[in-house]
């Protein structure tokens, strides 16, 4: 689990202040800094790369328009994640109405974590790894929205329970109980699609 | 603790968010329970799969697209601001000229309106005598050809009656009718001309009044002592039930204006002859009727 660096002062505070004064370059710096994390949140939520890119674009534009209303009660990254999460959930509702969800994602994201060239896995290993990744994503996709969002935020993105509660506007206890059930469902799903874990 | 309780706490146990006491109980149970140990292993493996999901990389165009939209919106906002206030080197002179134009127009309109507003406020004095003159000019025209004594019914107007008459004539006339026959000049320099006009009209009023009085009786009496003679004349008028209307002293001579019944006019004439030298020829006063205005000019003998 990735540990988040908890600081009292938001590290984006200065950039956010500049943005509020109309500094577009400061906003560009924020986009550059957070786009990858936001894209990963969106992708794990909707399970589609192109859709995730669209969501992230809309989220940044929405954040830019609402920047003056950002009071700094939470970190900028948390606030931005909440926007991405809301847009993702809205998009999911639309997609559910349009598409028949496949068991597994057929989408082919740009994967970046590669081993060094010296120890590059064989083609078979690559295929196996990709297959596992797709199965895991498939299981995540199969979760109910309220389970999926806590798994994405806690187990994939490493937000604290407090941040997740603030972000989803639910009590911390609710986050924990949802996470417990989500993990159980996910475990059962993975057992089914992968076999023995 | 039952297996179900343990399995419910495994999620928190993995994260290390259980109390040390609870942690001890769980670990003790796990040593003895194969099923719960397997559950823990499965849960750990599940989290491992999830956390090992590879991160996806944003496409290069993502930031460009976002910033293109952001810059476009920023430009639009700035565009509105600029349309209103920029470029100052063009807008400021235009705005300054507009302000000057408005000020000049306002002053012009105000100056043009001012005389009319003053006239509208009150039909001023200078207009009223004009009406009287007009009336005066019309009246003799109607009586043209008739000798003065042959108009005994025409009443000589006293000063107060004249004022009333003026009011009567002036009141019903709106400013538009007042302006008939005379050109009002509503211009910026109208004030000085108005003053001249006022003086001219005042002269006309005086002339009219003199002429009016001329229809009465006028005596010129030459005496040794003006003041003594004036008192004697006043006494004589009062004895004859006359009414003193006005006393004036102008350049070593007194003017005494009074109203007297025509029937007493002859007696007054006789009394005046006793006070000084009178230049008025004797008139057939007995043919007159009603009150008459008389003006007696009292001169000092040379």
Tab-separated table of C-alpha atoms in Angstrom:
chain	number	residue	atom	x	y	z
A	1	UNK	CA	0.000	0.000	0.000
A	2	UNK	CA	1.384	3.344	-0.958
A	3	UNK	CA	1.795	5.640	2.031
A	4	UNK	CA	0.830	9.209	1.475
A	5	UNK	CA	2.977	11.963	2.798
A	6	UNK	CA	0.718	13.700	5.290
A	7	UNK	CA	1.586	17.341	5.708
A	8	UNK	CA	-0.400	20.007	7.420
A	9	UNK	CA	0.280	22.504	4.688
A	10	UNK	CA	-0.790	21.621	1.186
A	11	UNK	CA	2.269	21.416	-0.996
A	12	UNK	CA	0.185	22.852	-3.830
A	13	UNK	CA	-0.809	25.911	-1.820
A	14	UNK	CA	1.387	28.383	-3.699
A	15	UNK	CA	0.415	27.119	-7.123
A	16	UNK	CA	-3.241	27.232	-6.152
A	17	UNK	CA	-2.854	30.824	-4.922
A	18	UNK	CA	-1.266	31.825	-8.207
A	19	UNK	CA	-4.068	30.109	-10.126
A	20	UNK	CA	-6.646	32.078	-8.195
A	21	UNK	CA	-4.888	35.241	-9.370
A	22	UNK	CA	-5.277	34.058	-12.953
A	23	UNK	CA	-1.848	32.546	-13.464
A	24	UNK	CA	-2.448	29.959	-16.185
A	25	UNK	CA	1.114	28.691	-16.033
A	26	UNK	CA	0.628	27.763	-12.379
A	27	UNK	CA	-2.424	25.759	-13.351
A	28	UNK	CA	-0.400	24.050	-16.031
A	29	UNK	CA	2.085	23.034	-13.347
A	30	UNK	CA	-0.748	21.524	-11.325
A	31	UNK	CA	-2.011	19.647	-14.371
A	32	UNK	CA	1.436	18.302	-15.046
A	33	UNK	CA	1.837	17.206	-11.446
A	34	UNK	CA	-1.526	15.522	-10.914
A	35	UNK	CA	-2.630	14.289	-14.309
A	36	UNK	CA	-1.159	10.813	-13.910
A	37	UNK	CA	-2.735	10.108	-10.553
A	38	UNK	CA	-6.086	11.488	-11.663
A	39	UNK	CA	-5.959	9.421	-14.822
A	40	UNK	CA	-5.257	6.282	-12.819
A	41	UNK	CA	-8.162	6.963	-10.484
A	42	UNK	CA	-10.469	7.527	-13.433
A	43	UNK	CA	-9.151	4.497	-15.282
A	44	UNK	CA	-9.601	2.176	-12.307
A	45	UNK	CA	-13.085	3.523	-11.862
A	46	UNK	CA	-14.335	3.264	-15.446
A	47	UNK	CA	-11.916	0.648	-16.760
A	48	UNK	CA	-11.507	2.417	-20.096
A	49	UNK	CA	-8.479	4.432	-21.090
A	50	UNK	CA	-10.137	6.857	-23.511
A	51	UNK	CA	-13.027	7.442	-21.163
A	52	UNK	CA	-10.570	8.035	-18.339
A	53	UNK	CA	-8.710	10.636	-20.432
A	54	UNK	CA	-11.961	12.446	-21.159
A	55	UNK	CA	-12.902	12.407	-17.496
A	56	UNK	CA	-9.537	13.830	-16.458
A	57	UNK	CA	-9.782	16.624	-19.004
A	58	UNK	CA	-13.234	17.575	-17.794
A	59	UNK	CA	-12.081	17.347	-14.187
A	60	UNK	CA	-9.218	19.788	-14.741
A	61	UNK	CA	-11.430	22.212	-16.619
A	62	UNK	CA	-14.012	21.981	-13.855
A	63	UNK	CA	-11.301	22.573	-11.256
A	64	UNK	CA	-10.006	25.602	-13.169
A	65	UNK	CA	-13.476	27.128	-13.306
A	66	UNK	CA	-14.107	26.408	-9.629
A	67	UNK	CA	-10.674	27.350	-8.382
A	68	UNK	CA	-11.914	30.494	-6.645
A	69	UNK	CA	-14.381	28.396	-4.662
A	70	UNK	CA	-11.628	26.086	-3.404
A	71	UNK	CA	-11.241	27.127	0.235
A	72	UNK	CA	-8.284	24.922	1.081
A	73	UNK	CA	-10.138	22.879	3.714
A	74	UNK	CA	-8.690	19.769	2.077
A	75	UNK	CA	-5.594	19.302	-0.014
A	76	UNK	CA	-5.861	20.355	-3.604
A	77	UNK	CA	-5.159	16.760	-4.677
A	78	UNK	CA	-8.013	15.478	-2.500
A	79	UNK	CA	-10.376	18.111	-3.875
A	80	UNK	CA	-9.307	17.279	-7.426
A	81	UNK	CA	-9.705	13.533	-6.746
A	82	UNK	CA	-13.245	14.142	-5.548
A	83	UNK	CA	-14.022	15.881	-8.844
A	84	UNK	CA	-12.523	12.984	-10.800
A	85	UNK	CA	-14.430	10.470	-8.682
A	86	UNK	CA	-17.752	12.270	-9.215
A	87	UNK	CA	-17.204	12.567	-12.944
A	88	UNK	CA	-16.199	8.917	-13.095
A	89	UNK	CA	-19.340	7.790	-11.302
A	90	UNK	CA	-21.491	9.936	-13.558
A	91	UNK	CA	-19.773	8.495	-16.598
A	92	UNK	CA	-20.251	4.969	-15.285
A	93	UNK	CA	-23.975	5.524	-15.012
A	94	UNK	CA	-24.037	6.660	-18.622
A	95	UNK	CA	-21.906	3.749	-19.751
A	96	UNK	CA	-24.063	1.256	-17.905
A	97	UNK	CA	-27.031	2.474	-19.835
A	98	UNK	CA	-25.152	2.260	-23.129
A	99	UNK	CA	-22.918	-0.741	-22.922
A	100	UNK	CA	-23.231	-4.255	-21.852
A	101	UNK	CA	-20.388	-4.576	-19.467
A	102	UNK	CA	-17.912	-7.208	-20.407
A	103	UNK	CA	-16.470	-9.378	-17.718
A	104	UNK	CA	-13.038	-8.068	-18.408
A	105	UNK	CA	-11.728	-4.877	-19.785
A	106	UNK	CA	-10.615	-5.181	-23.372
A	107	UNK	CA	-8.944	-1.882	-23.304
A	108	UNK	CA	-5.240	-1.720	-23.650
A	109	UNK	CA	-3.720	1.014	-21.489
A	110	UNK	CA	-0.234	2.362	-21.858
A	111	UNK	CA	1.699	0.477	-19.231
A	112	UNK	CA	4.765	2.214	-17.888
A	113	UNK	CA	6.140	0.029	-15.189
A	114	UNK	CA	8.548	-2.115	-17.091
A	115	UNK	CA	11.455	-4.051	-15.804
A	116	UNK	CA	14.920	-2.923	-16.872
A	117	UNK	CA	16.003	-4.107	-20.286
A	118	UNK	CA	18.582	-6.449	-18.822
A	119	UNK	CA	15.894	-8.437	-17.020
A	120	UNK	CA	13.093	-7.909	-19.526
A	121	UNK	CA	10.506	-10.662	-19.168
A	122	UNK	CA	9.797	-12.971	-22.014
A	123	UNK	CA	6.821	-12.445	-24.304
A	124	UNK	CA	4.971	-15.209	-22.518
A	125	UNK	CA	5.584	-13.613	-19.130
A	126	UNK	CA	4.375	-10.306	-20.522
A	127	UNK	CA	1.222	-11.892	-21.790
A	128	UNK	CA	0.624	-13.623	-18.487
A	129	UNK	CA	1.182	-10.432	-16.583
A	130	UNK	CA	-1.145	-8.489	-18.829
A	131	UNK	CA	-3.704	-11.228	-18.484
A	132	UNK	CA	-3.541	-11.017	-14.688
A	133	UNK	CA	-3.800	-7.249	-14.805
A	134	UNK	CA	-6.880	-7.462	-16.997
A	135	UNK	CA	-8.472	-10.010	-14.701
A	136	UNK	CA	-7.866	-7.881	-11.641
A	137	UNK	CA	-9.287	-4.857	-13.394
A	138	UNK	CA	-12.211	-6.978	-14.473
A	139	UNK	CA	-12.894	-7.872	-10.868
A	140	UNK	CA	-12.633	-4.252	-9.837
A	141	UNK	CA	-15.066	-3.360	-12.609
A	142	UNK	CA	-17.489	-5.943	-11.305
A	143	UNK	CA	-17.657	-4.314	-7.887
A	144	UNK	CA	-20.547	-2.102	-6.967
A	145	UNK	CA	-19.702	1.563	-7.292
A	146	UNK	CA	-19.515	2.169	-3.544
A	147	UNK	CA	-17.092	-0.754	-3.105
A	148	UNK	CA	-15.059	0.073	-6.154
A	149	UNK	CA	-14.444	3.652	-5.098
A	150	UNK	CA	-13.052	2.687	-1.682
A	151	UNK	CA	-10.807	0.022	-3.201
A	152	UNK	CA	-9.495	2.499	-5.764
A	153	UNK	CA	-8.955	5.259	-3.236
A	154	UNK	CA	-7.562	3.152	-0.403
A	155	UNK	CA	-5.863	0.106	-1.899
A	156	UNK	CA	-4.717	1.566	-5.189
A	157	UNK	CA	-4.232	5.276	-4.436
A	158	UNK	CA	-3.440	5.041	-0.734
A	159	UNK	CA	-5.671	7.819	0.578
A	160	UNK	CA	-6.191	7.825	4.335
A	161	UNK	CA	-9.562	6.882	5.797
A	162	UNK	CA	-10.026	10.483	6.842
A	163	UNK	CA	-9.368	11.742	3.326
A	164	UNK	CA	-11.644	9.124	1.803
A	165	UNK	CA	-14.397	10.076	4.230
A	166	UNK	CA	-13.979	13.735	3.301
A	167	UNK	CA	-13.754	12.934	-0.376
A	168	UNK	CA	-16.806	10.672	-0.501
A	169	UNK	CA	-18.643	12.619	2.209
A	170	UNK	CA	-19.252	9.509	4.314
A	171	UNK	CA	-18.141	8.688	7.888
A	172	UNK	CA	-14.795	6.987	8.409
A	173	UNK	CA	-16.507	3.911	9.877
A	174	UNK	CA	-18.558	3.543	6.728
A	175	UNK	CA	-15.382	3.672	4.673
A	176	UNK	CA	-13.847	0.872	6.744
A	177	UNK	CA	-16.886	-1.403	6.583
A	178	UNK	CA	-17.260	-0.838	2.849
A	179	UNK	CA	-13.613	-1.604	2.358
A	180	UNK	CA	-13.854	-4.864	4.321
A	181	UNK	CA	-16.794	-6.054	2.202
A	182	UNK	CA	-15.187	-4.819	-1.012
A	183	UNK	CA	-12.031	-6.783	-0.307
A	184	UNK	CA	-14.042	-9.923	0.421
A	185	UNK	CA	-15.930	-9.594	-2.878
A	186	UNK	CA	-12.723	-8.891	-4.716
A	187	UNK	CA	-11.030	-11.899	-3.129
A	188	UNK	CA	-13.857	-14.189	-4.204
A	189	UNK	CA	-13.790	-12.740	-7.720
A	190	UNK	CA	-10.045	-13.212	-8.079
A	191	UNK	CA	-10.317	-16.777	-6.810
A	192	UNK	CA	-12.820	-17.430	-9.561
A	193	UNK	CA	-10.885	-15.840	-12.419
A	194	UNK	CA	-7.325	-16.685	-11.402
A	195	UNK	CA	-7.775	-19.854	-9.368
A	196	UNK	CA	-5.851	-20.356	-6.207
A	197	UNK	CA	-4.472	-17.061	-5.048
B	1	UNK	CA	-13.174	-15.111	19.177
B	2	UNK	CA	-15.120	-16.943	16.529
B	3	UNK	CA	-13.736	-17.393	13.006
B	4	UNK	CA	-16.325	-14.993	11.605
B	5	UNK	CA	-15.200	-12.289	14.058
B	6	UNK	CA	-11.575	-12.934	13.211
B	7	UNK	CA	-12.200	-12.772	9.460
B	8	UNK	CA	-14.060	-9.490	9.864
B	9	UNK	CA	-11.053	-8.047	11.679
B	10	UNK	CA	-8.475	-9.410	9.213
B	11	UNK	CA	-8.855	-6.406	6.924
B	12	UNK	CA	-7.959	-4.033	9.743
B	13	UNK	CA	-5.314	-6.439	11.047
B	14	UNK	CA	-3.467	-6.341	7.724
B	15	UNK	CA	-3.329	-2.574	7.890
B	16	UNK	CA	-2.159	-2.643	11.482
B	17	UNK	CA	-5.101	-0.630	12.641
B	18	UNK	CA	-6.170	-2.933	15.514
B	19	UNK	CA	-5.255	-2.569	19.149
B	20	UNK	CA	-2.281	-4.597	20.475
B	21	UNK	CA	-4.643	-6.658	22.606
B	22	UNK	CA	-6.837	-7.443	19.608
B	23	UNK	CA	-3.768	-8.149	17.549
B	24	UNK	CA	-2.632	-10.736	20.116
B	25	UNK	CA	-5.982	-12.447	20.102
B	26	UNK	CA	-6.052	-12.608	16.314
B	27	UNK	CA	-2.535	-14.012	16.070
B	28	UNK	CA	-3.282	-16.613	18.715
B	29	UNK	CA	-6.406	-17.651	16.775
B	30	UNK	CA	-4.562	-17.769	13.465
B	31	UNK	CA	-1.998	-20.184	14.848
B	32	UNK	CA	-4.744	-22.606	15.741
B	33	UNK	CA	-7.191	-22.003	12.843
B	34	UNK	CA	-6.217	-23.208	9.394
B	35	UNK	CA	-9.300	-21.682	7.729
B	36	UNK	CA	-8.683	-18.184	9.074
B	37	UNK	CA	-5.010	-18.413	8.200
B	38	UNK	CA	-5.970	-19.239	4.611
B	39	UNK	CA	-8.409	-16.342	4.583
B	40	UNK	CA	-5.656	-14.047	5.730
B	41	UNK	CA	-3.340	-15.342	3.024
B	42	UNK	CA	-6.026	-14.875	0.367
B	43	UNK	CA	-6.707	-11.363	1.531
B	44	UNK	CA	-3.027	-10.496	1.458
B	45	UNK	CA	-2.749	-11.938	-2.036
B	46	UNK	CA	-5.814	-10.020	-3.179
B	47	UNK	CA	-4.383	-6.748	-1.933
B	48	UNK	CA	-1.090	-7.628	-3.553
B	49	UNK	CA	-2.806	-8.080	-6.916
B	50	UNK	CA	-4.667	-4.843	-6.577
B	51	UNK	CA	-1.703	-2.832	-5.376
B	52	UNK	CA	0.508	-4.292	-8.080
B	53	UNK	CA	-1.728	-3.053	-10.812
B	54	UNK	CA	0.510	-1.112	-13.096
B	55	UNK	CA	0.046	2.576	-13.321
B	56	UNK	CA	-1.064	3.878	-16.638
B	57	UNK	CA	0.674	6.817	-18.220
B	58	UNK	CA	-1.266	9.839	-19.440
B	59	UNK	CA	-0.975	10.521	-23.150
B	60	UNK	CA	1.138	13.543	-24.098
B	61	UNK	CA	-1.853	15.279	-25.596
B	62	UNK	CA	-3.810	15.188	-22.320
B	63	UNK	CA	-2.080	18.164	-20.719
B	64	UNK	CA	-2.017	20.013	-24.057
B	65	UNK	CA	-5.740	19.541	-24.524
B	66	UNK	CA	-6.501	20.610	-20.986
B	67	UNK	CA	-4.320	23.695	-21.229
B	68	UNK	CA	-5.679	24.617	-24.645
B	69	UNK	CA	-9.173	24.701	-23.160
B	70	UNK	CA	-7.976	26.541	-20.057
B	71	UNK	CA	-6.116	29.173	-22.047
B	72	UNK	CA	-9.095	29.607	-24.325
B	73	UNK	CA	-11.329	30.263	-21.325
B	74	UNK	CA	-8.757	32.592	-19.776
B	75	UNK	CA	-8.538	34.525	-23.047
B	76	UNK	CA	-12.299	34.812	-23.219
B	77	UNK	CA	-12.389	36.249	-19.702
B	78	UNK	CA	-9.558	38.635	-20.447
B	79	UNK	CA	-11.221	39.498	-23.745
B	80	UNK	CA	-14.307	40.848	-21.998
B	81	UNK	CA	-12.126	42.843	-19.608
B	82	UNK	CA	-10.079	44.239	-22.474
B	83	UNK	CA	-13.120	45.186	-24.504
B	84	UNK	CA	-14.301	47.304	-21.607
B	85	UNK	CA	-11.058	48.901	-20.453
B	86	UNK	CA	-8.356	48.334	-23.032
B	87	UNK	CA	-6.535	49.569	-24.951
B	88	UNK	CA	-6.463	52.593	-22.702
B	89	UNK	CA	-4.587	54.750	-25.195
B	90	UNK	CA	-7.631	54.608	-27.459
B	91	UNK	CA	-10.446	54.302	-24.946
B	92	UNK	CA	-9.369	57.108	-22.608
B	93	UNK	CA	-9.414	59.929	-25.203
B	94	UNK	CA	-12.763	58.701	-26.508
B	95	UNK	CA	-14.196	58.625	-23.009
B	96	UNK	CA	-12.749	62.058	-22.243
B	97	UNK	CA	-14.294	63.502	-25.409
B	98	UNK	CA	-17.608	61.920	-24.540
B	99	UNK	CA	-17.531	63.527	-21.099
B	100	UNK	CA	-16.696	66.957	-22.562
B	101	UNK	CA	-19.491	66.615	-25.111
B	102	UNK	CA	-21.998	65.727	-22.409
B	103	UNK	CA	-20.914	68.661	-20.226
B	104	UNK	CA	-21.094	71.180	-23.096
B	105	UNK	CA	-24.493	69.900	-24.193
B	106	UNK	CA	-25.795	70.080	-20.648
B	107	UNK	CA	-24.622	73.668	-20.201
B	108	UNK	CA	-26.111	74.691	-23.558
B	109	UNK	CA	-29.461	73.093	-22.786
B	110	UNK	CA	-29.516	74.619	-19.311
B	111	UNK	CA	-28.761	78.110	-20.605
B	112	UNK	CA	-31.358	77.780	-23.322
B	113	UNK	CA	-33.994	76.598	-20.908
B	114	UNK	CA	-33.254	79.075	-18.092
B	115	UNK	CA	-35.097	82.193	-19.442
B	116	UNK	CA	-38.113	80.098	-20.381
B	117	UNK	CA	-38.159	78.532	-16.964
B	118	UNK	CA	-38.080	81.952	-15.300
B	119	UNK	CA	-40.927	83.155	-17.493
B	120	UNK	CA	-42.863	80.008	-16.753
B	121	UNK	CA	-42.407	80.457	-13.006
B	122	UNK	CA	-44.196	83.818	-12.874
B	123	UNK	CA	-45.636	86.073	-15.531
B	124	UNK	CA	-43.272	88.794	-14.422
B	125	UNK	CA	-43.925	92.482	-13.904
B	126	UNK	CA	-42.441	93.517	-17.185
B	127	UNK	CA	-45.166	91.644	-19.007
B	128	UNK	CA	-48.073	93.017	-17.047
B	129	UNK	CA	-47.691	96.702	-17.944
B	130	UNK	CA	-47.396	95.625	-21.543
B	131	UNK	CA	-50.883	94.202	-21.289
B	132	UNK	CA	-52.095	97.386	-19.774
B	133	UNK	CA	-50.610	99.373	-22.597
B	134	UNK	CA	-52.250	97.102	-25.090
B	135	UNK	CA	-55.536	97.614	-23.337
B	136	UNK	CA	-54.905	101.320	-23.204
B	137	UNK	CA	-54.200	101.433	-26.895
B	138	UNK	CA	-57.400	99.627	-27.684
B	139	UNK	CA	-59.645	101.625	-25.413
B	140	UNK	CA	-59.256	105.045	-27.016
B	141	UNK	CA	-59.634	103.508	-30.400
B	142	UNK	CA	-63.117	102.484	-29.496
B	143	UNK	CA	-63.943	105.935	-28.091
B	144	UNK	CA	-62.236	107.779	-30.904
B	145	UNK	CA	-63.927	111.055	-31.815
B	146	UNK	CA	-65.609	111.547	-28.491
B	147	UNK	CA	-64.485	114.560	-26.521
B	148	UNK	CA	-63.184	113.979	-23.058
B	149	UNK	CA	-66.001	115.745	-21.221
B	150	UNK	CA	-68.482	113.757	-23.232
B	151	UNK	CA	-67.356	110.609	-21.418
B	152	UNK	CA	-68.561	111.292	-17.949
B	153	UNK	CA	-69.269	107.644	-17.269
B	154	UNK	CA	-65.671	106.639	-17.741
B	155	UNK	CA	-64.164	106.364	-14.375
B	156	UNK	CA	-60.729	107.757	-13.765
B	157	UNK	CA	-58.777	104.931	-12.326
B	158	UNK	CA	-56.889	105.316	-9.131
B	159	UNK	CA	-53.578	103.669	-8.560
B	160	UNK	CA	-55.120	100.788	-6.629
B	161	UNK	CA	-57.770	100.243	-9.244
B	162	UNK	CA	-55.101	100.186	-11.885
B	163	UNK	CA	-53.290	97.449	-10.027
B	164	UNK	CA	-56.480	95.430	-9.800
B	165	UNK	CA	-57.133	95.968	-13.459
B	166	UNK	CA	-53.676	94.834	-14.335
B	167	UNK	CA	-54.170	91.710	-12.293
B	168	UNK	CA	-57.471	91.077	-14.005
B	169	UNK	CA	-55.944	91.355	-17.420
B	170	UNK	CA	-52.820	89.454	-16.656
B	171	UNK	CA	-54.287	86.543	-14.792
B	172	UNK	CA	-56.184	84.715	-17.496
B	173	UNK	CA	-53.479	85.138	-20.090
B	174	UNK	CA	-51.111	82.261	-20.494
B	175	UNK	CA	-47.490	83.012	-21.300
B	176	UNK	CA	-48.040	82.163	-24.962
B	177	UNK	CA	-50.563	84.972	-25.359
B	178	UNK	CA	-48.419	87.322	-23.398
B	179	UNK	CA	-45.705	86.726	-25.884
B	180	UNK	CA	-47.929	87.850	-28.752
B	181	UNK	CA	-46.587	90.881	-30.538
B	182	UNK	CA	-43.361	90.810	-28.642
B	183	UNK	CA	-40.449	88.623	-29.412
B	184	UNK	CA	-39.092	86.726	-26.482
B	185	UNK	CA	-35.501	85.928	-27.136
B	186	UNK	CA	-34.580	82.754	-25.347
B	187	UNK	CA	-30.908	82.905	-25.847
B	188	UNK	CA	-27.836	82.741	-23.740
B	189	UNK	CA	-27.470	86.513	-23.716
B	190	UNK	CA	-31.106	87.145	-23.013
B	191	UNK	CA	-30.636	88.359	-19.461
B	192	UNK	CA	-29.210	91.776	-20.343
B	193	UNK	CA	-31.821	92.333	-23.000
B	194	UNK	CA	-34.533	91.361	-20.577
B	195	UNK	CA	-33.299	94.067	-18.237
B	196	UNK	CA	-33.445	96.671	-21.008
B	197	UNK	CA	-36.899	95.516	-21.952
B	198	UNK	CA	-38.008	95.804	-18.350
B	199	UNK	CA	-36.830	99.428	-18.185
B	200	UNK	CA	-38.527	100.248	-21.458
B	201	UNK	CA	-41.787	98.733	-20.333
B	202	UNK	CA	-41.635	100.558	-17.006
B	203	UNK	CA	-41.335	103.842	-18.902
B	204	UNK	CA	-44.292	102.899	-20.996
B	205	UNK	CA	-46.270	102.183	-17.854
B	206	UNK	CA	-45.469	105.590	-16.413
B	207	UNK	CA	-46.414	107.263	-19.665
B	208	UNK	CA	-49.656	105.359	-19.706
B	209	UNK	CA	-50.468	106.450	-16.207
B	210	UNK	CA	-49.723	110.086	-16.971
B	211	UNK	CA	-51.957	109.881	-19.970
B	212	UNK	CA	-54.581	108.246	-17.857
B	213	UNK	CA	-54.349	111.019	-15.333
B	214	UNK	CA	-54.597	113.496	-18.160
B	215	UNK	CA	-58.121	112.383	-18.566
B	216	UNK	CA	-58.747	113.777	-15.108
B	217	UNK	CA	-58.058	117.319	-14.092
B	218	UNK	CA	-54.678	118.943	-13.765
B	219	UNK	CA	-53.979	122.232	-12.098
B	220	UNK	CA	-50.758	124.127	-11.838
B	221	UNK	CA	-50.655	126.450	-8.883
B	222	UNK	CA	-47.926	129.024	-8.334
B	223	UNK	CA	-47.463	129.946	-4.688
B	224	UNK	CA	-45.054	131.794	-2.427
B	225	UNK	CA	-44.508	128.897	-0.033
B	226	UNK	CA	-44.901	125.395	-1.424
B	227	UNK	CA	-45.233	123.604	1.918
B	228	UNK	CA	-47.771	126.000	3.378
B	229	UNK	CA	-49.763	126.008	0.186
B	230	UNK	CA	-49.713	122.200	0.048
B	231	UNK	CA	-51.223	121.974	3.529
B	232	UNK	CA	-53.860	124.531	2.673
B	233	UNK	CA	-54.777	122.640	-0.478
B	234	UNK	CA	-55.017	119.347	1.414
B	235	UNK	CA	-57.261	121.000	4.003
B	236	UNK	CA	-59.432	122.346	1.239
B	237	UNK	CA	-59.684	118.921	-0.393
B	238	UNK	CA	-60.592	117.262	2.869
B	239	UNK	CA	-63.250	119.854	3.557
B	240	UNK	CA	-64.721	119.052	0.158
B	241	UNK	CA	-64.748	115.333	1.007
B	242	UNK	CA	-61.837	114.691	-1.269
B	243	UNK	CA	-59.380	111.860	-0.812
B	244	UNK	CA	-55.650	112.376	-1.014
B	245	UNK	CA	-54.179	109.667	-3.198
B	246	UNK	CA	-50.554	110.617	-3.512
B	247	UNK	CA	-48.104	113.317	-2.463
B	248	UNK	CA	-44.908	113.842	-4.417
B	249	UNK	CA	-42.070	116.298	-4.251
B	250	UNK	CA	-40.008	116.662	-7.385
B	251	UNK	CA	-37.452	119.424	-8.020
B	252	UNK	CA	-38.867	122.295	-5.940
B	253	UNK	CA	-42.415	121.476	-6.721
B	254	UNK	CA	-45.080	119.386	-5.085
B	255	UNK	CA	-47.553	117.115	-6.794
B	256	UNK	CA	-50.755	116.356	-5.033
B	257	UNK	CA	-53.072	113.739	-6.459
B	258	UNK	CA	-56.546	113.350	-5.069
B	259	UNK	CA	-60.000	112.115	-5.872
B	260	UNK	CA	-62.853	114.501	-5.633
B	261	UNK	CA	-66.488	114.506	-6.510
B	262	UNK	CA	-67.004	116.423	-9.724
B	263	UNK	CA	-69.703	118.458	-7.997
B	264	UNK	CA	-67.092	119.896	-5.621
B	265	UNK	CA	-64.613	120.637	-8.352
B	266	UNK	CA	-65.742	124.212	-8.871
B	267	UNK	CA	-65.451	125.027	-5.187
B	268	UNK	CA	-61.980	123.560	-5.108
B	269	UNK	CA	-61.099	125.698	-8.070
B	270	UNK	CA	-62.233	128.760	-6.194
B	271	UNK	CA	-60.218	127.790	-3.106
B	272	UNK	CA	-57.107	127.208	-5.175
B	273	UNK	CA	-57.392	130.678	-6.663
B	274	UNK	CA	-57.220	132.036	-3.117
B	275	UNK	CA	-54.109	130.023	-2.269
B	276	UNK	CA	-52.038	130.895	-5.343
B	277	UNK	CA	-52.042	131.674	-9.042
B	278	UNK	CA	-53.766	128.917	-10.992
B	279	UNK	CA	-53.268	128.345	-14.701
B	280	UNK	CA	-56.197	126.054	-15.359
B	281	UNK	CA	-58.981	127.593	-17.284
B	282	UNK	CA	-62.320	127.269	-15.732
B	283	UNK	CA	-64.277	124.327	-17.008
B	284	UNK	CA	-67.935	123.509	-16.768
B	285	UNK	CA	-67.440	121.110	-13.873
B	286	UNK	CA	-71.143	120.937	-13.185
B	287	UNK	CA	-71.586	118.870	-16.328
B	288	UNK	CA	-69.367	116.170	-14.812
B	289	UNK	CA	-70.500	113.294	-12.709
B	290	UNK	CA	-68.877	111.033	-10.162
B	291	UNK	CA	-65.386	111.160	-8.699
B	292	UNK	CA	-62.521	112.562	-10.679
B	293	UNK	CA	-58.847	112.357	-10.160
B	294	UNK	CA	-57.135	115.641	-9.912
B	295	UNK	CA	-53.460	116.404	-9.945
B	296	UNK	CA	-52.294	119.683	-8.550
B	297	UNK	CA	-48.793	120.837	-9.349
B	298	UNK	CA	-47.603	123.350	-6.793
B	299	UNK	CA	-44.800	125.613	-7.958
B	300	UNK	CA	-42.895	128.271	-6.155
B	301	UNK	CA	-43.201	131.728	-7.554
B	302	UNK	CA	-40.001	132.906	-9.184
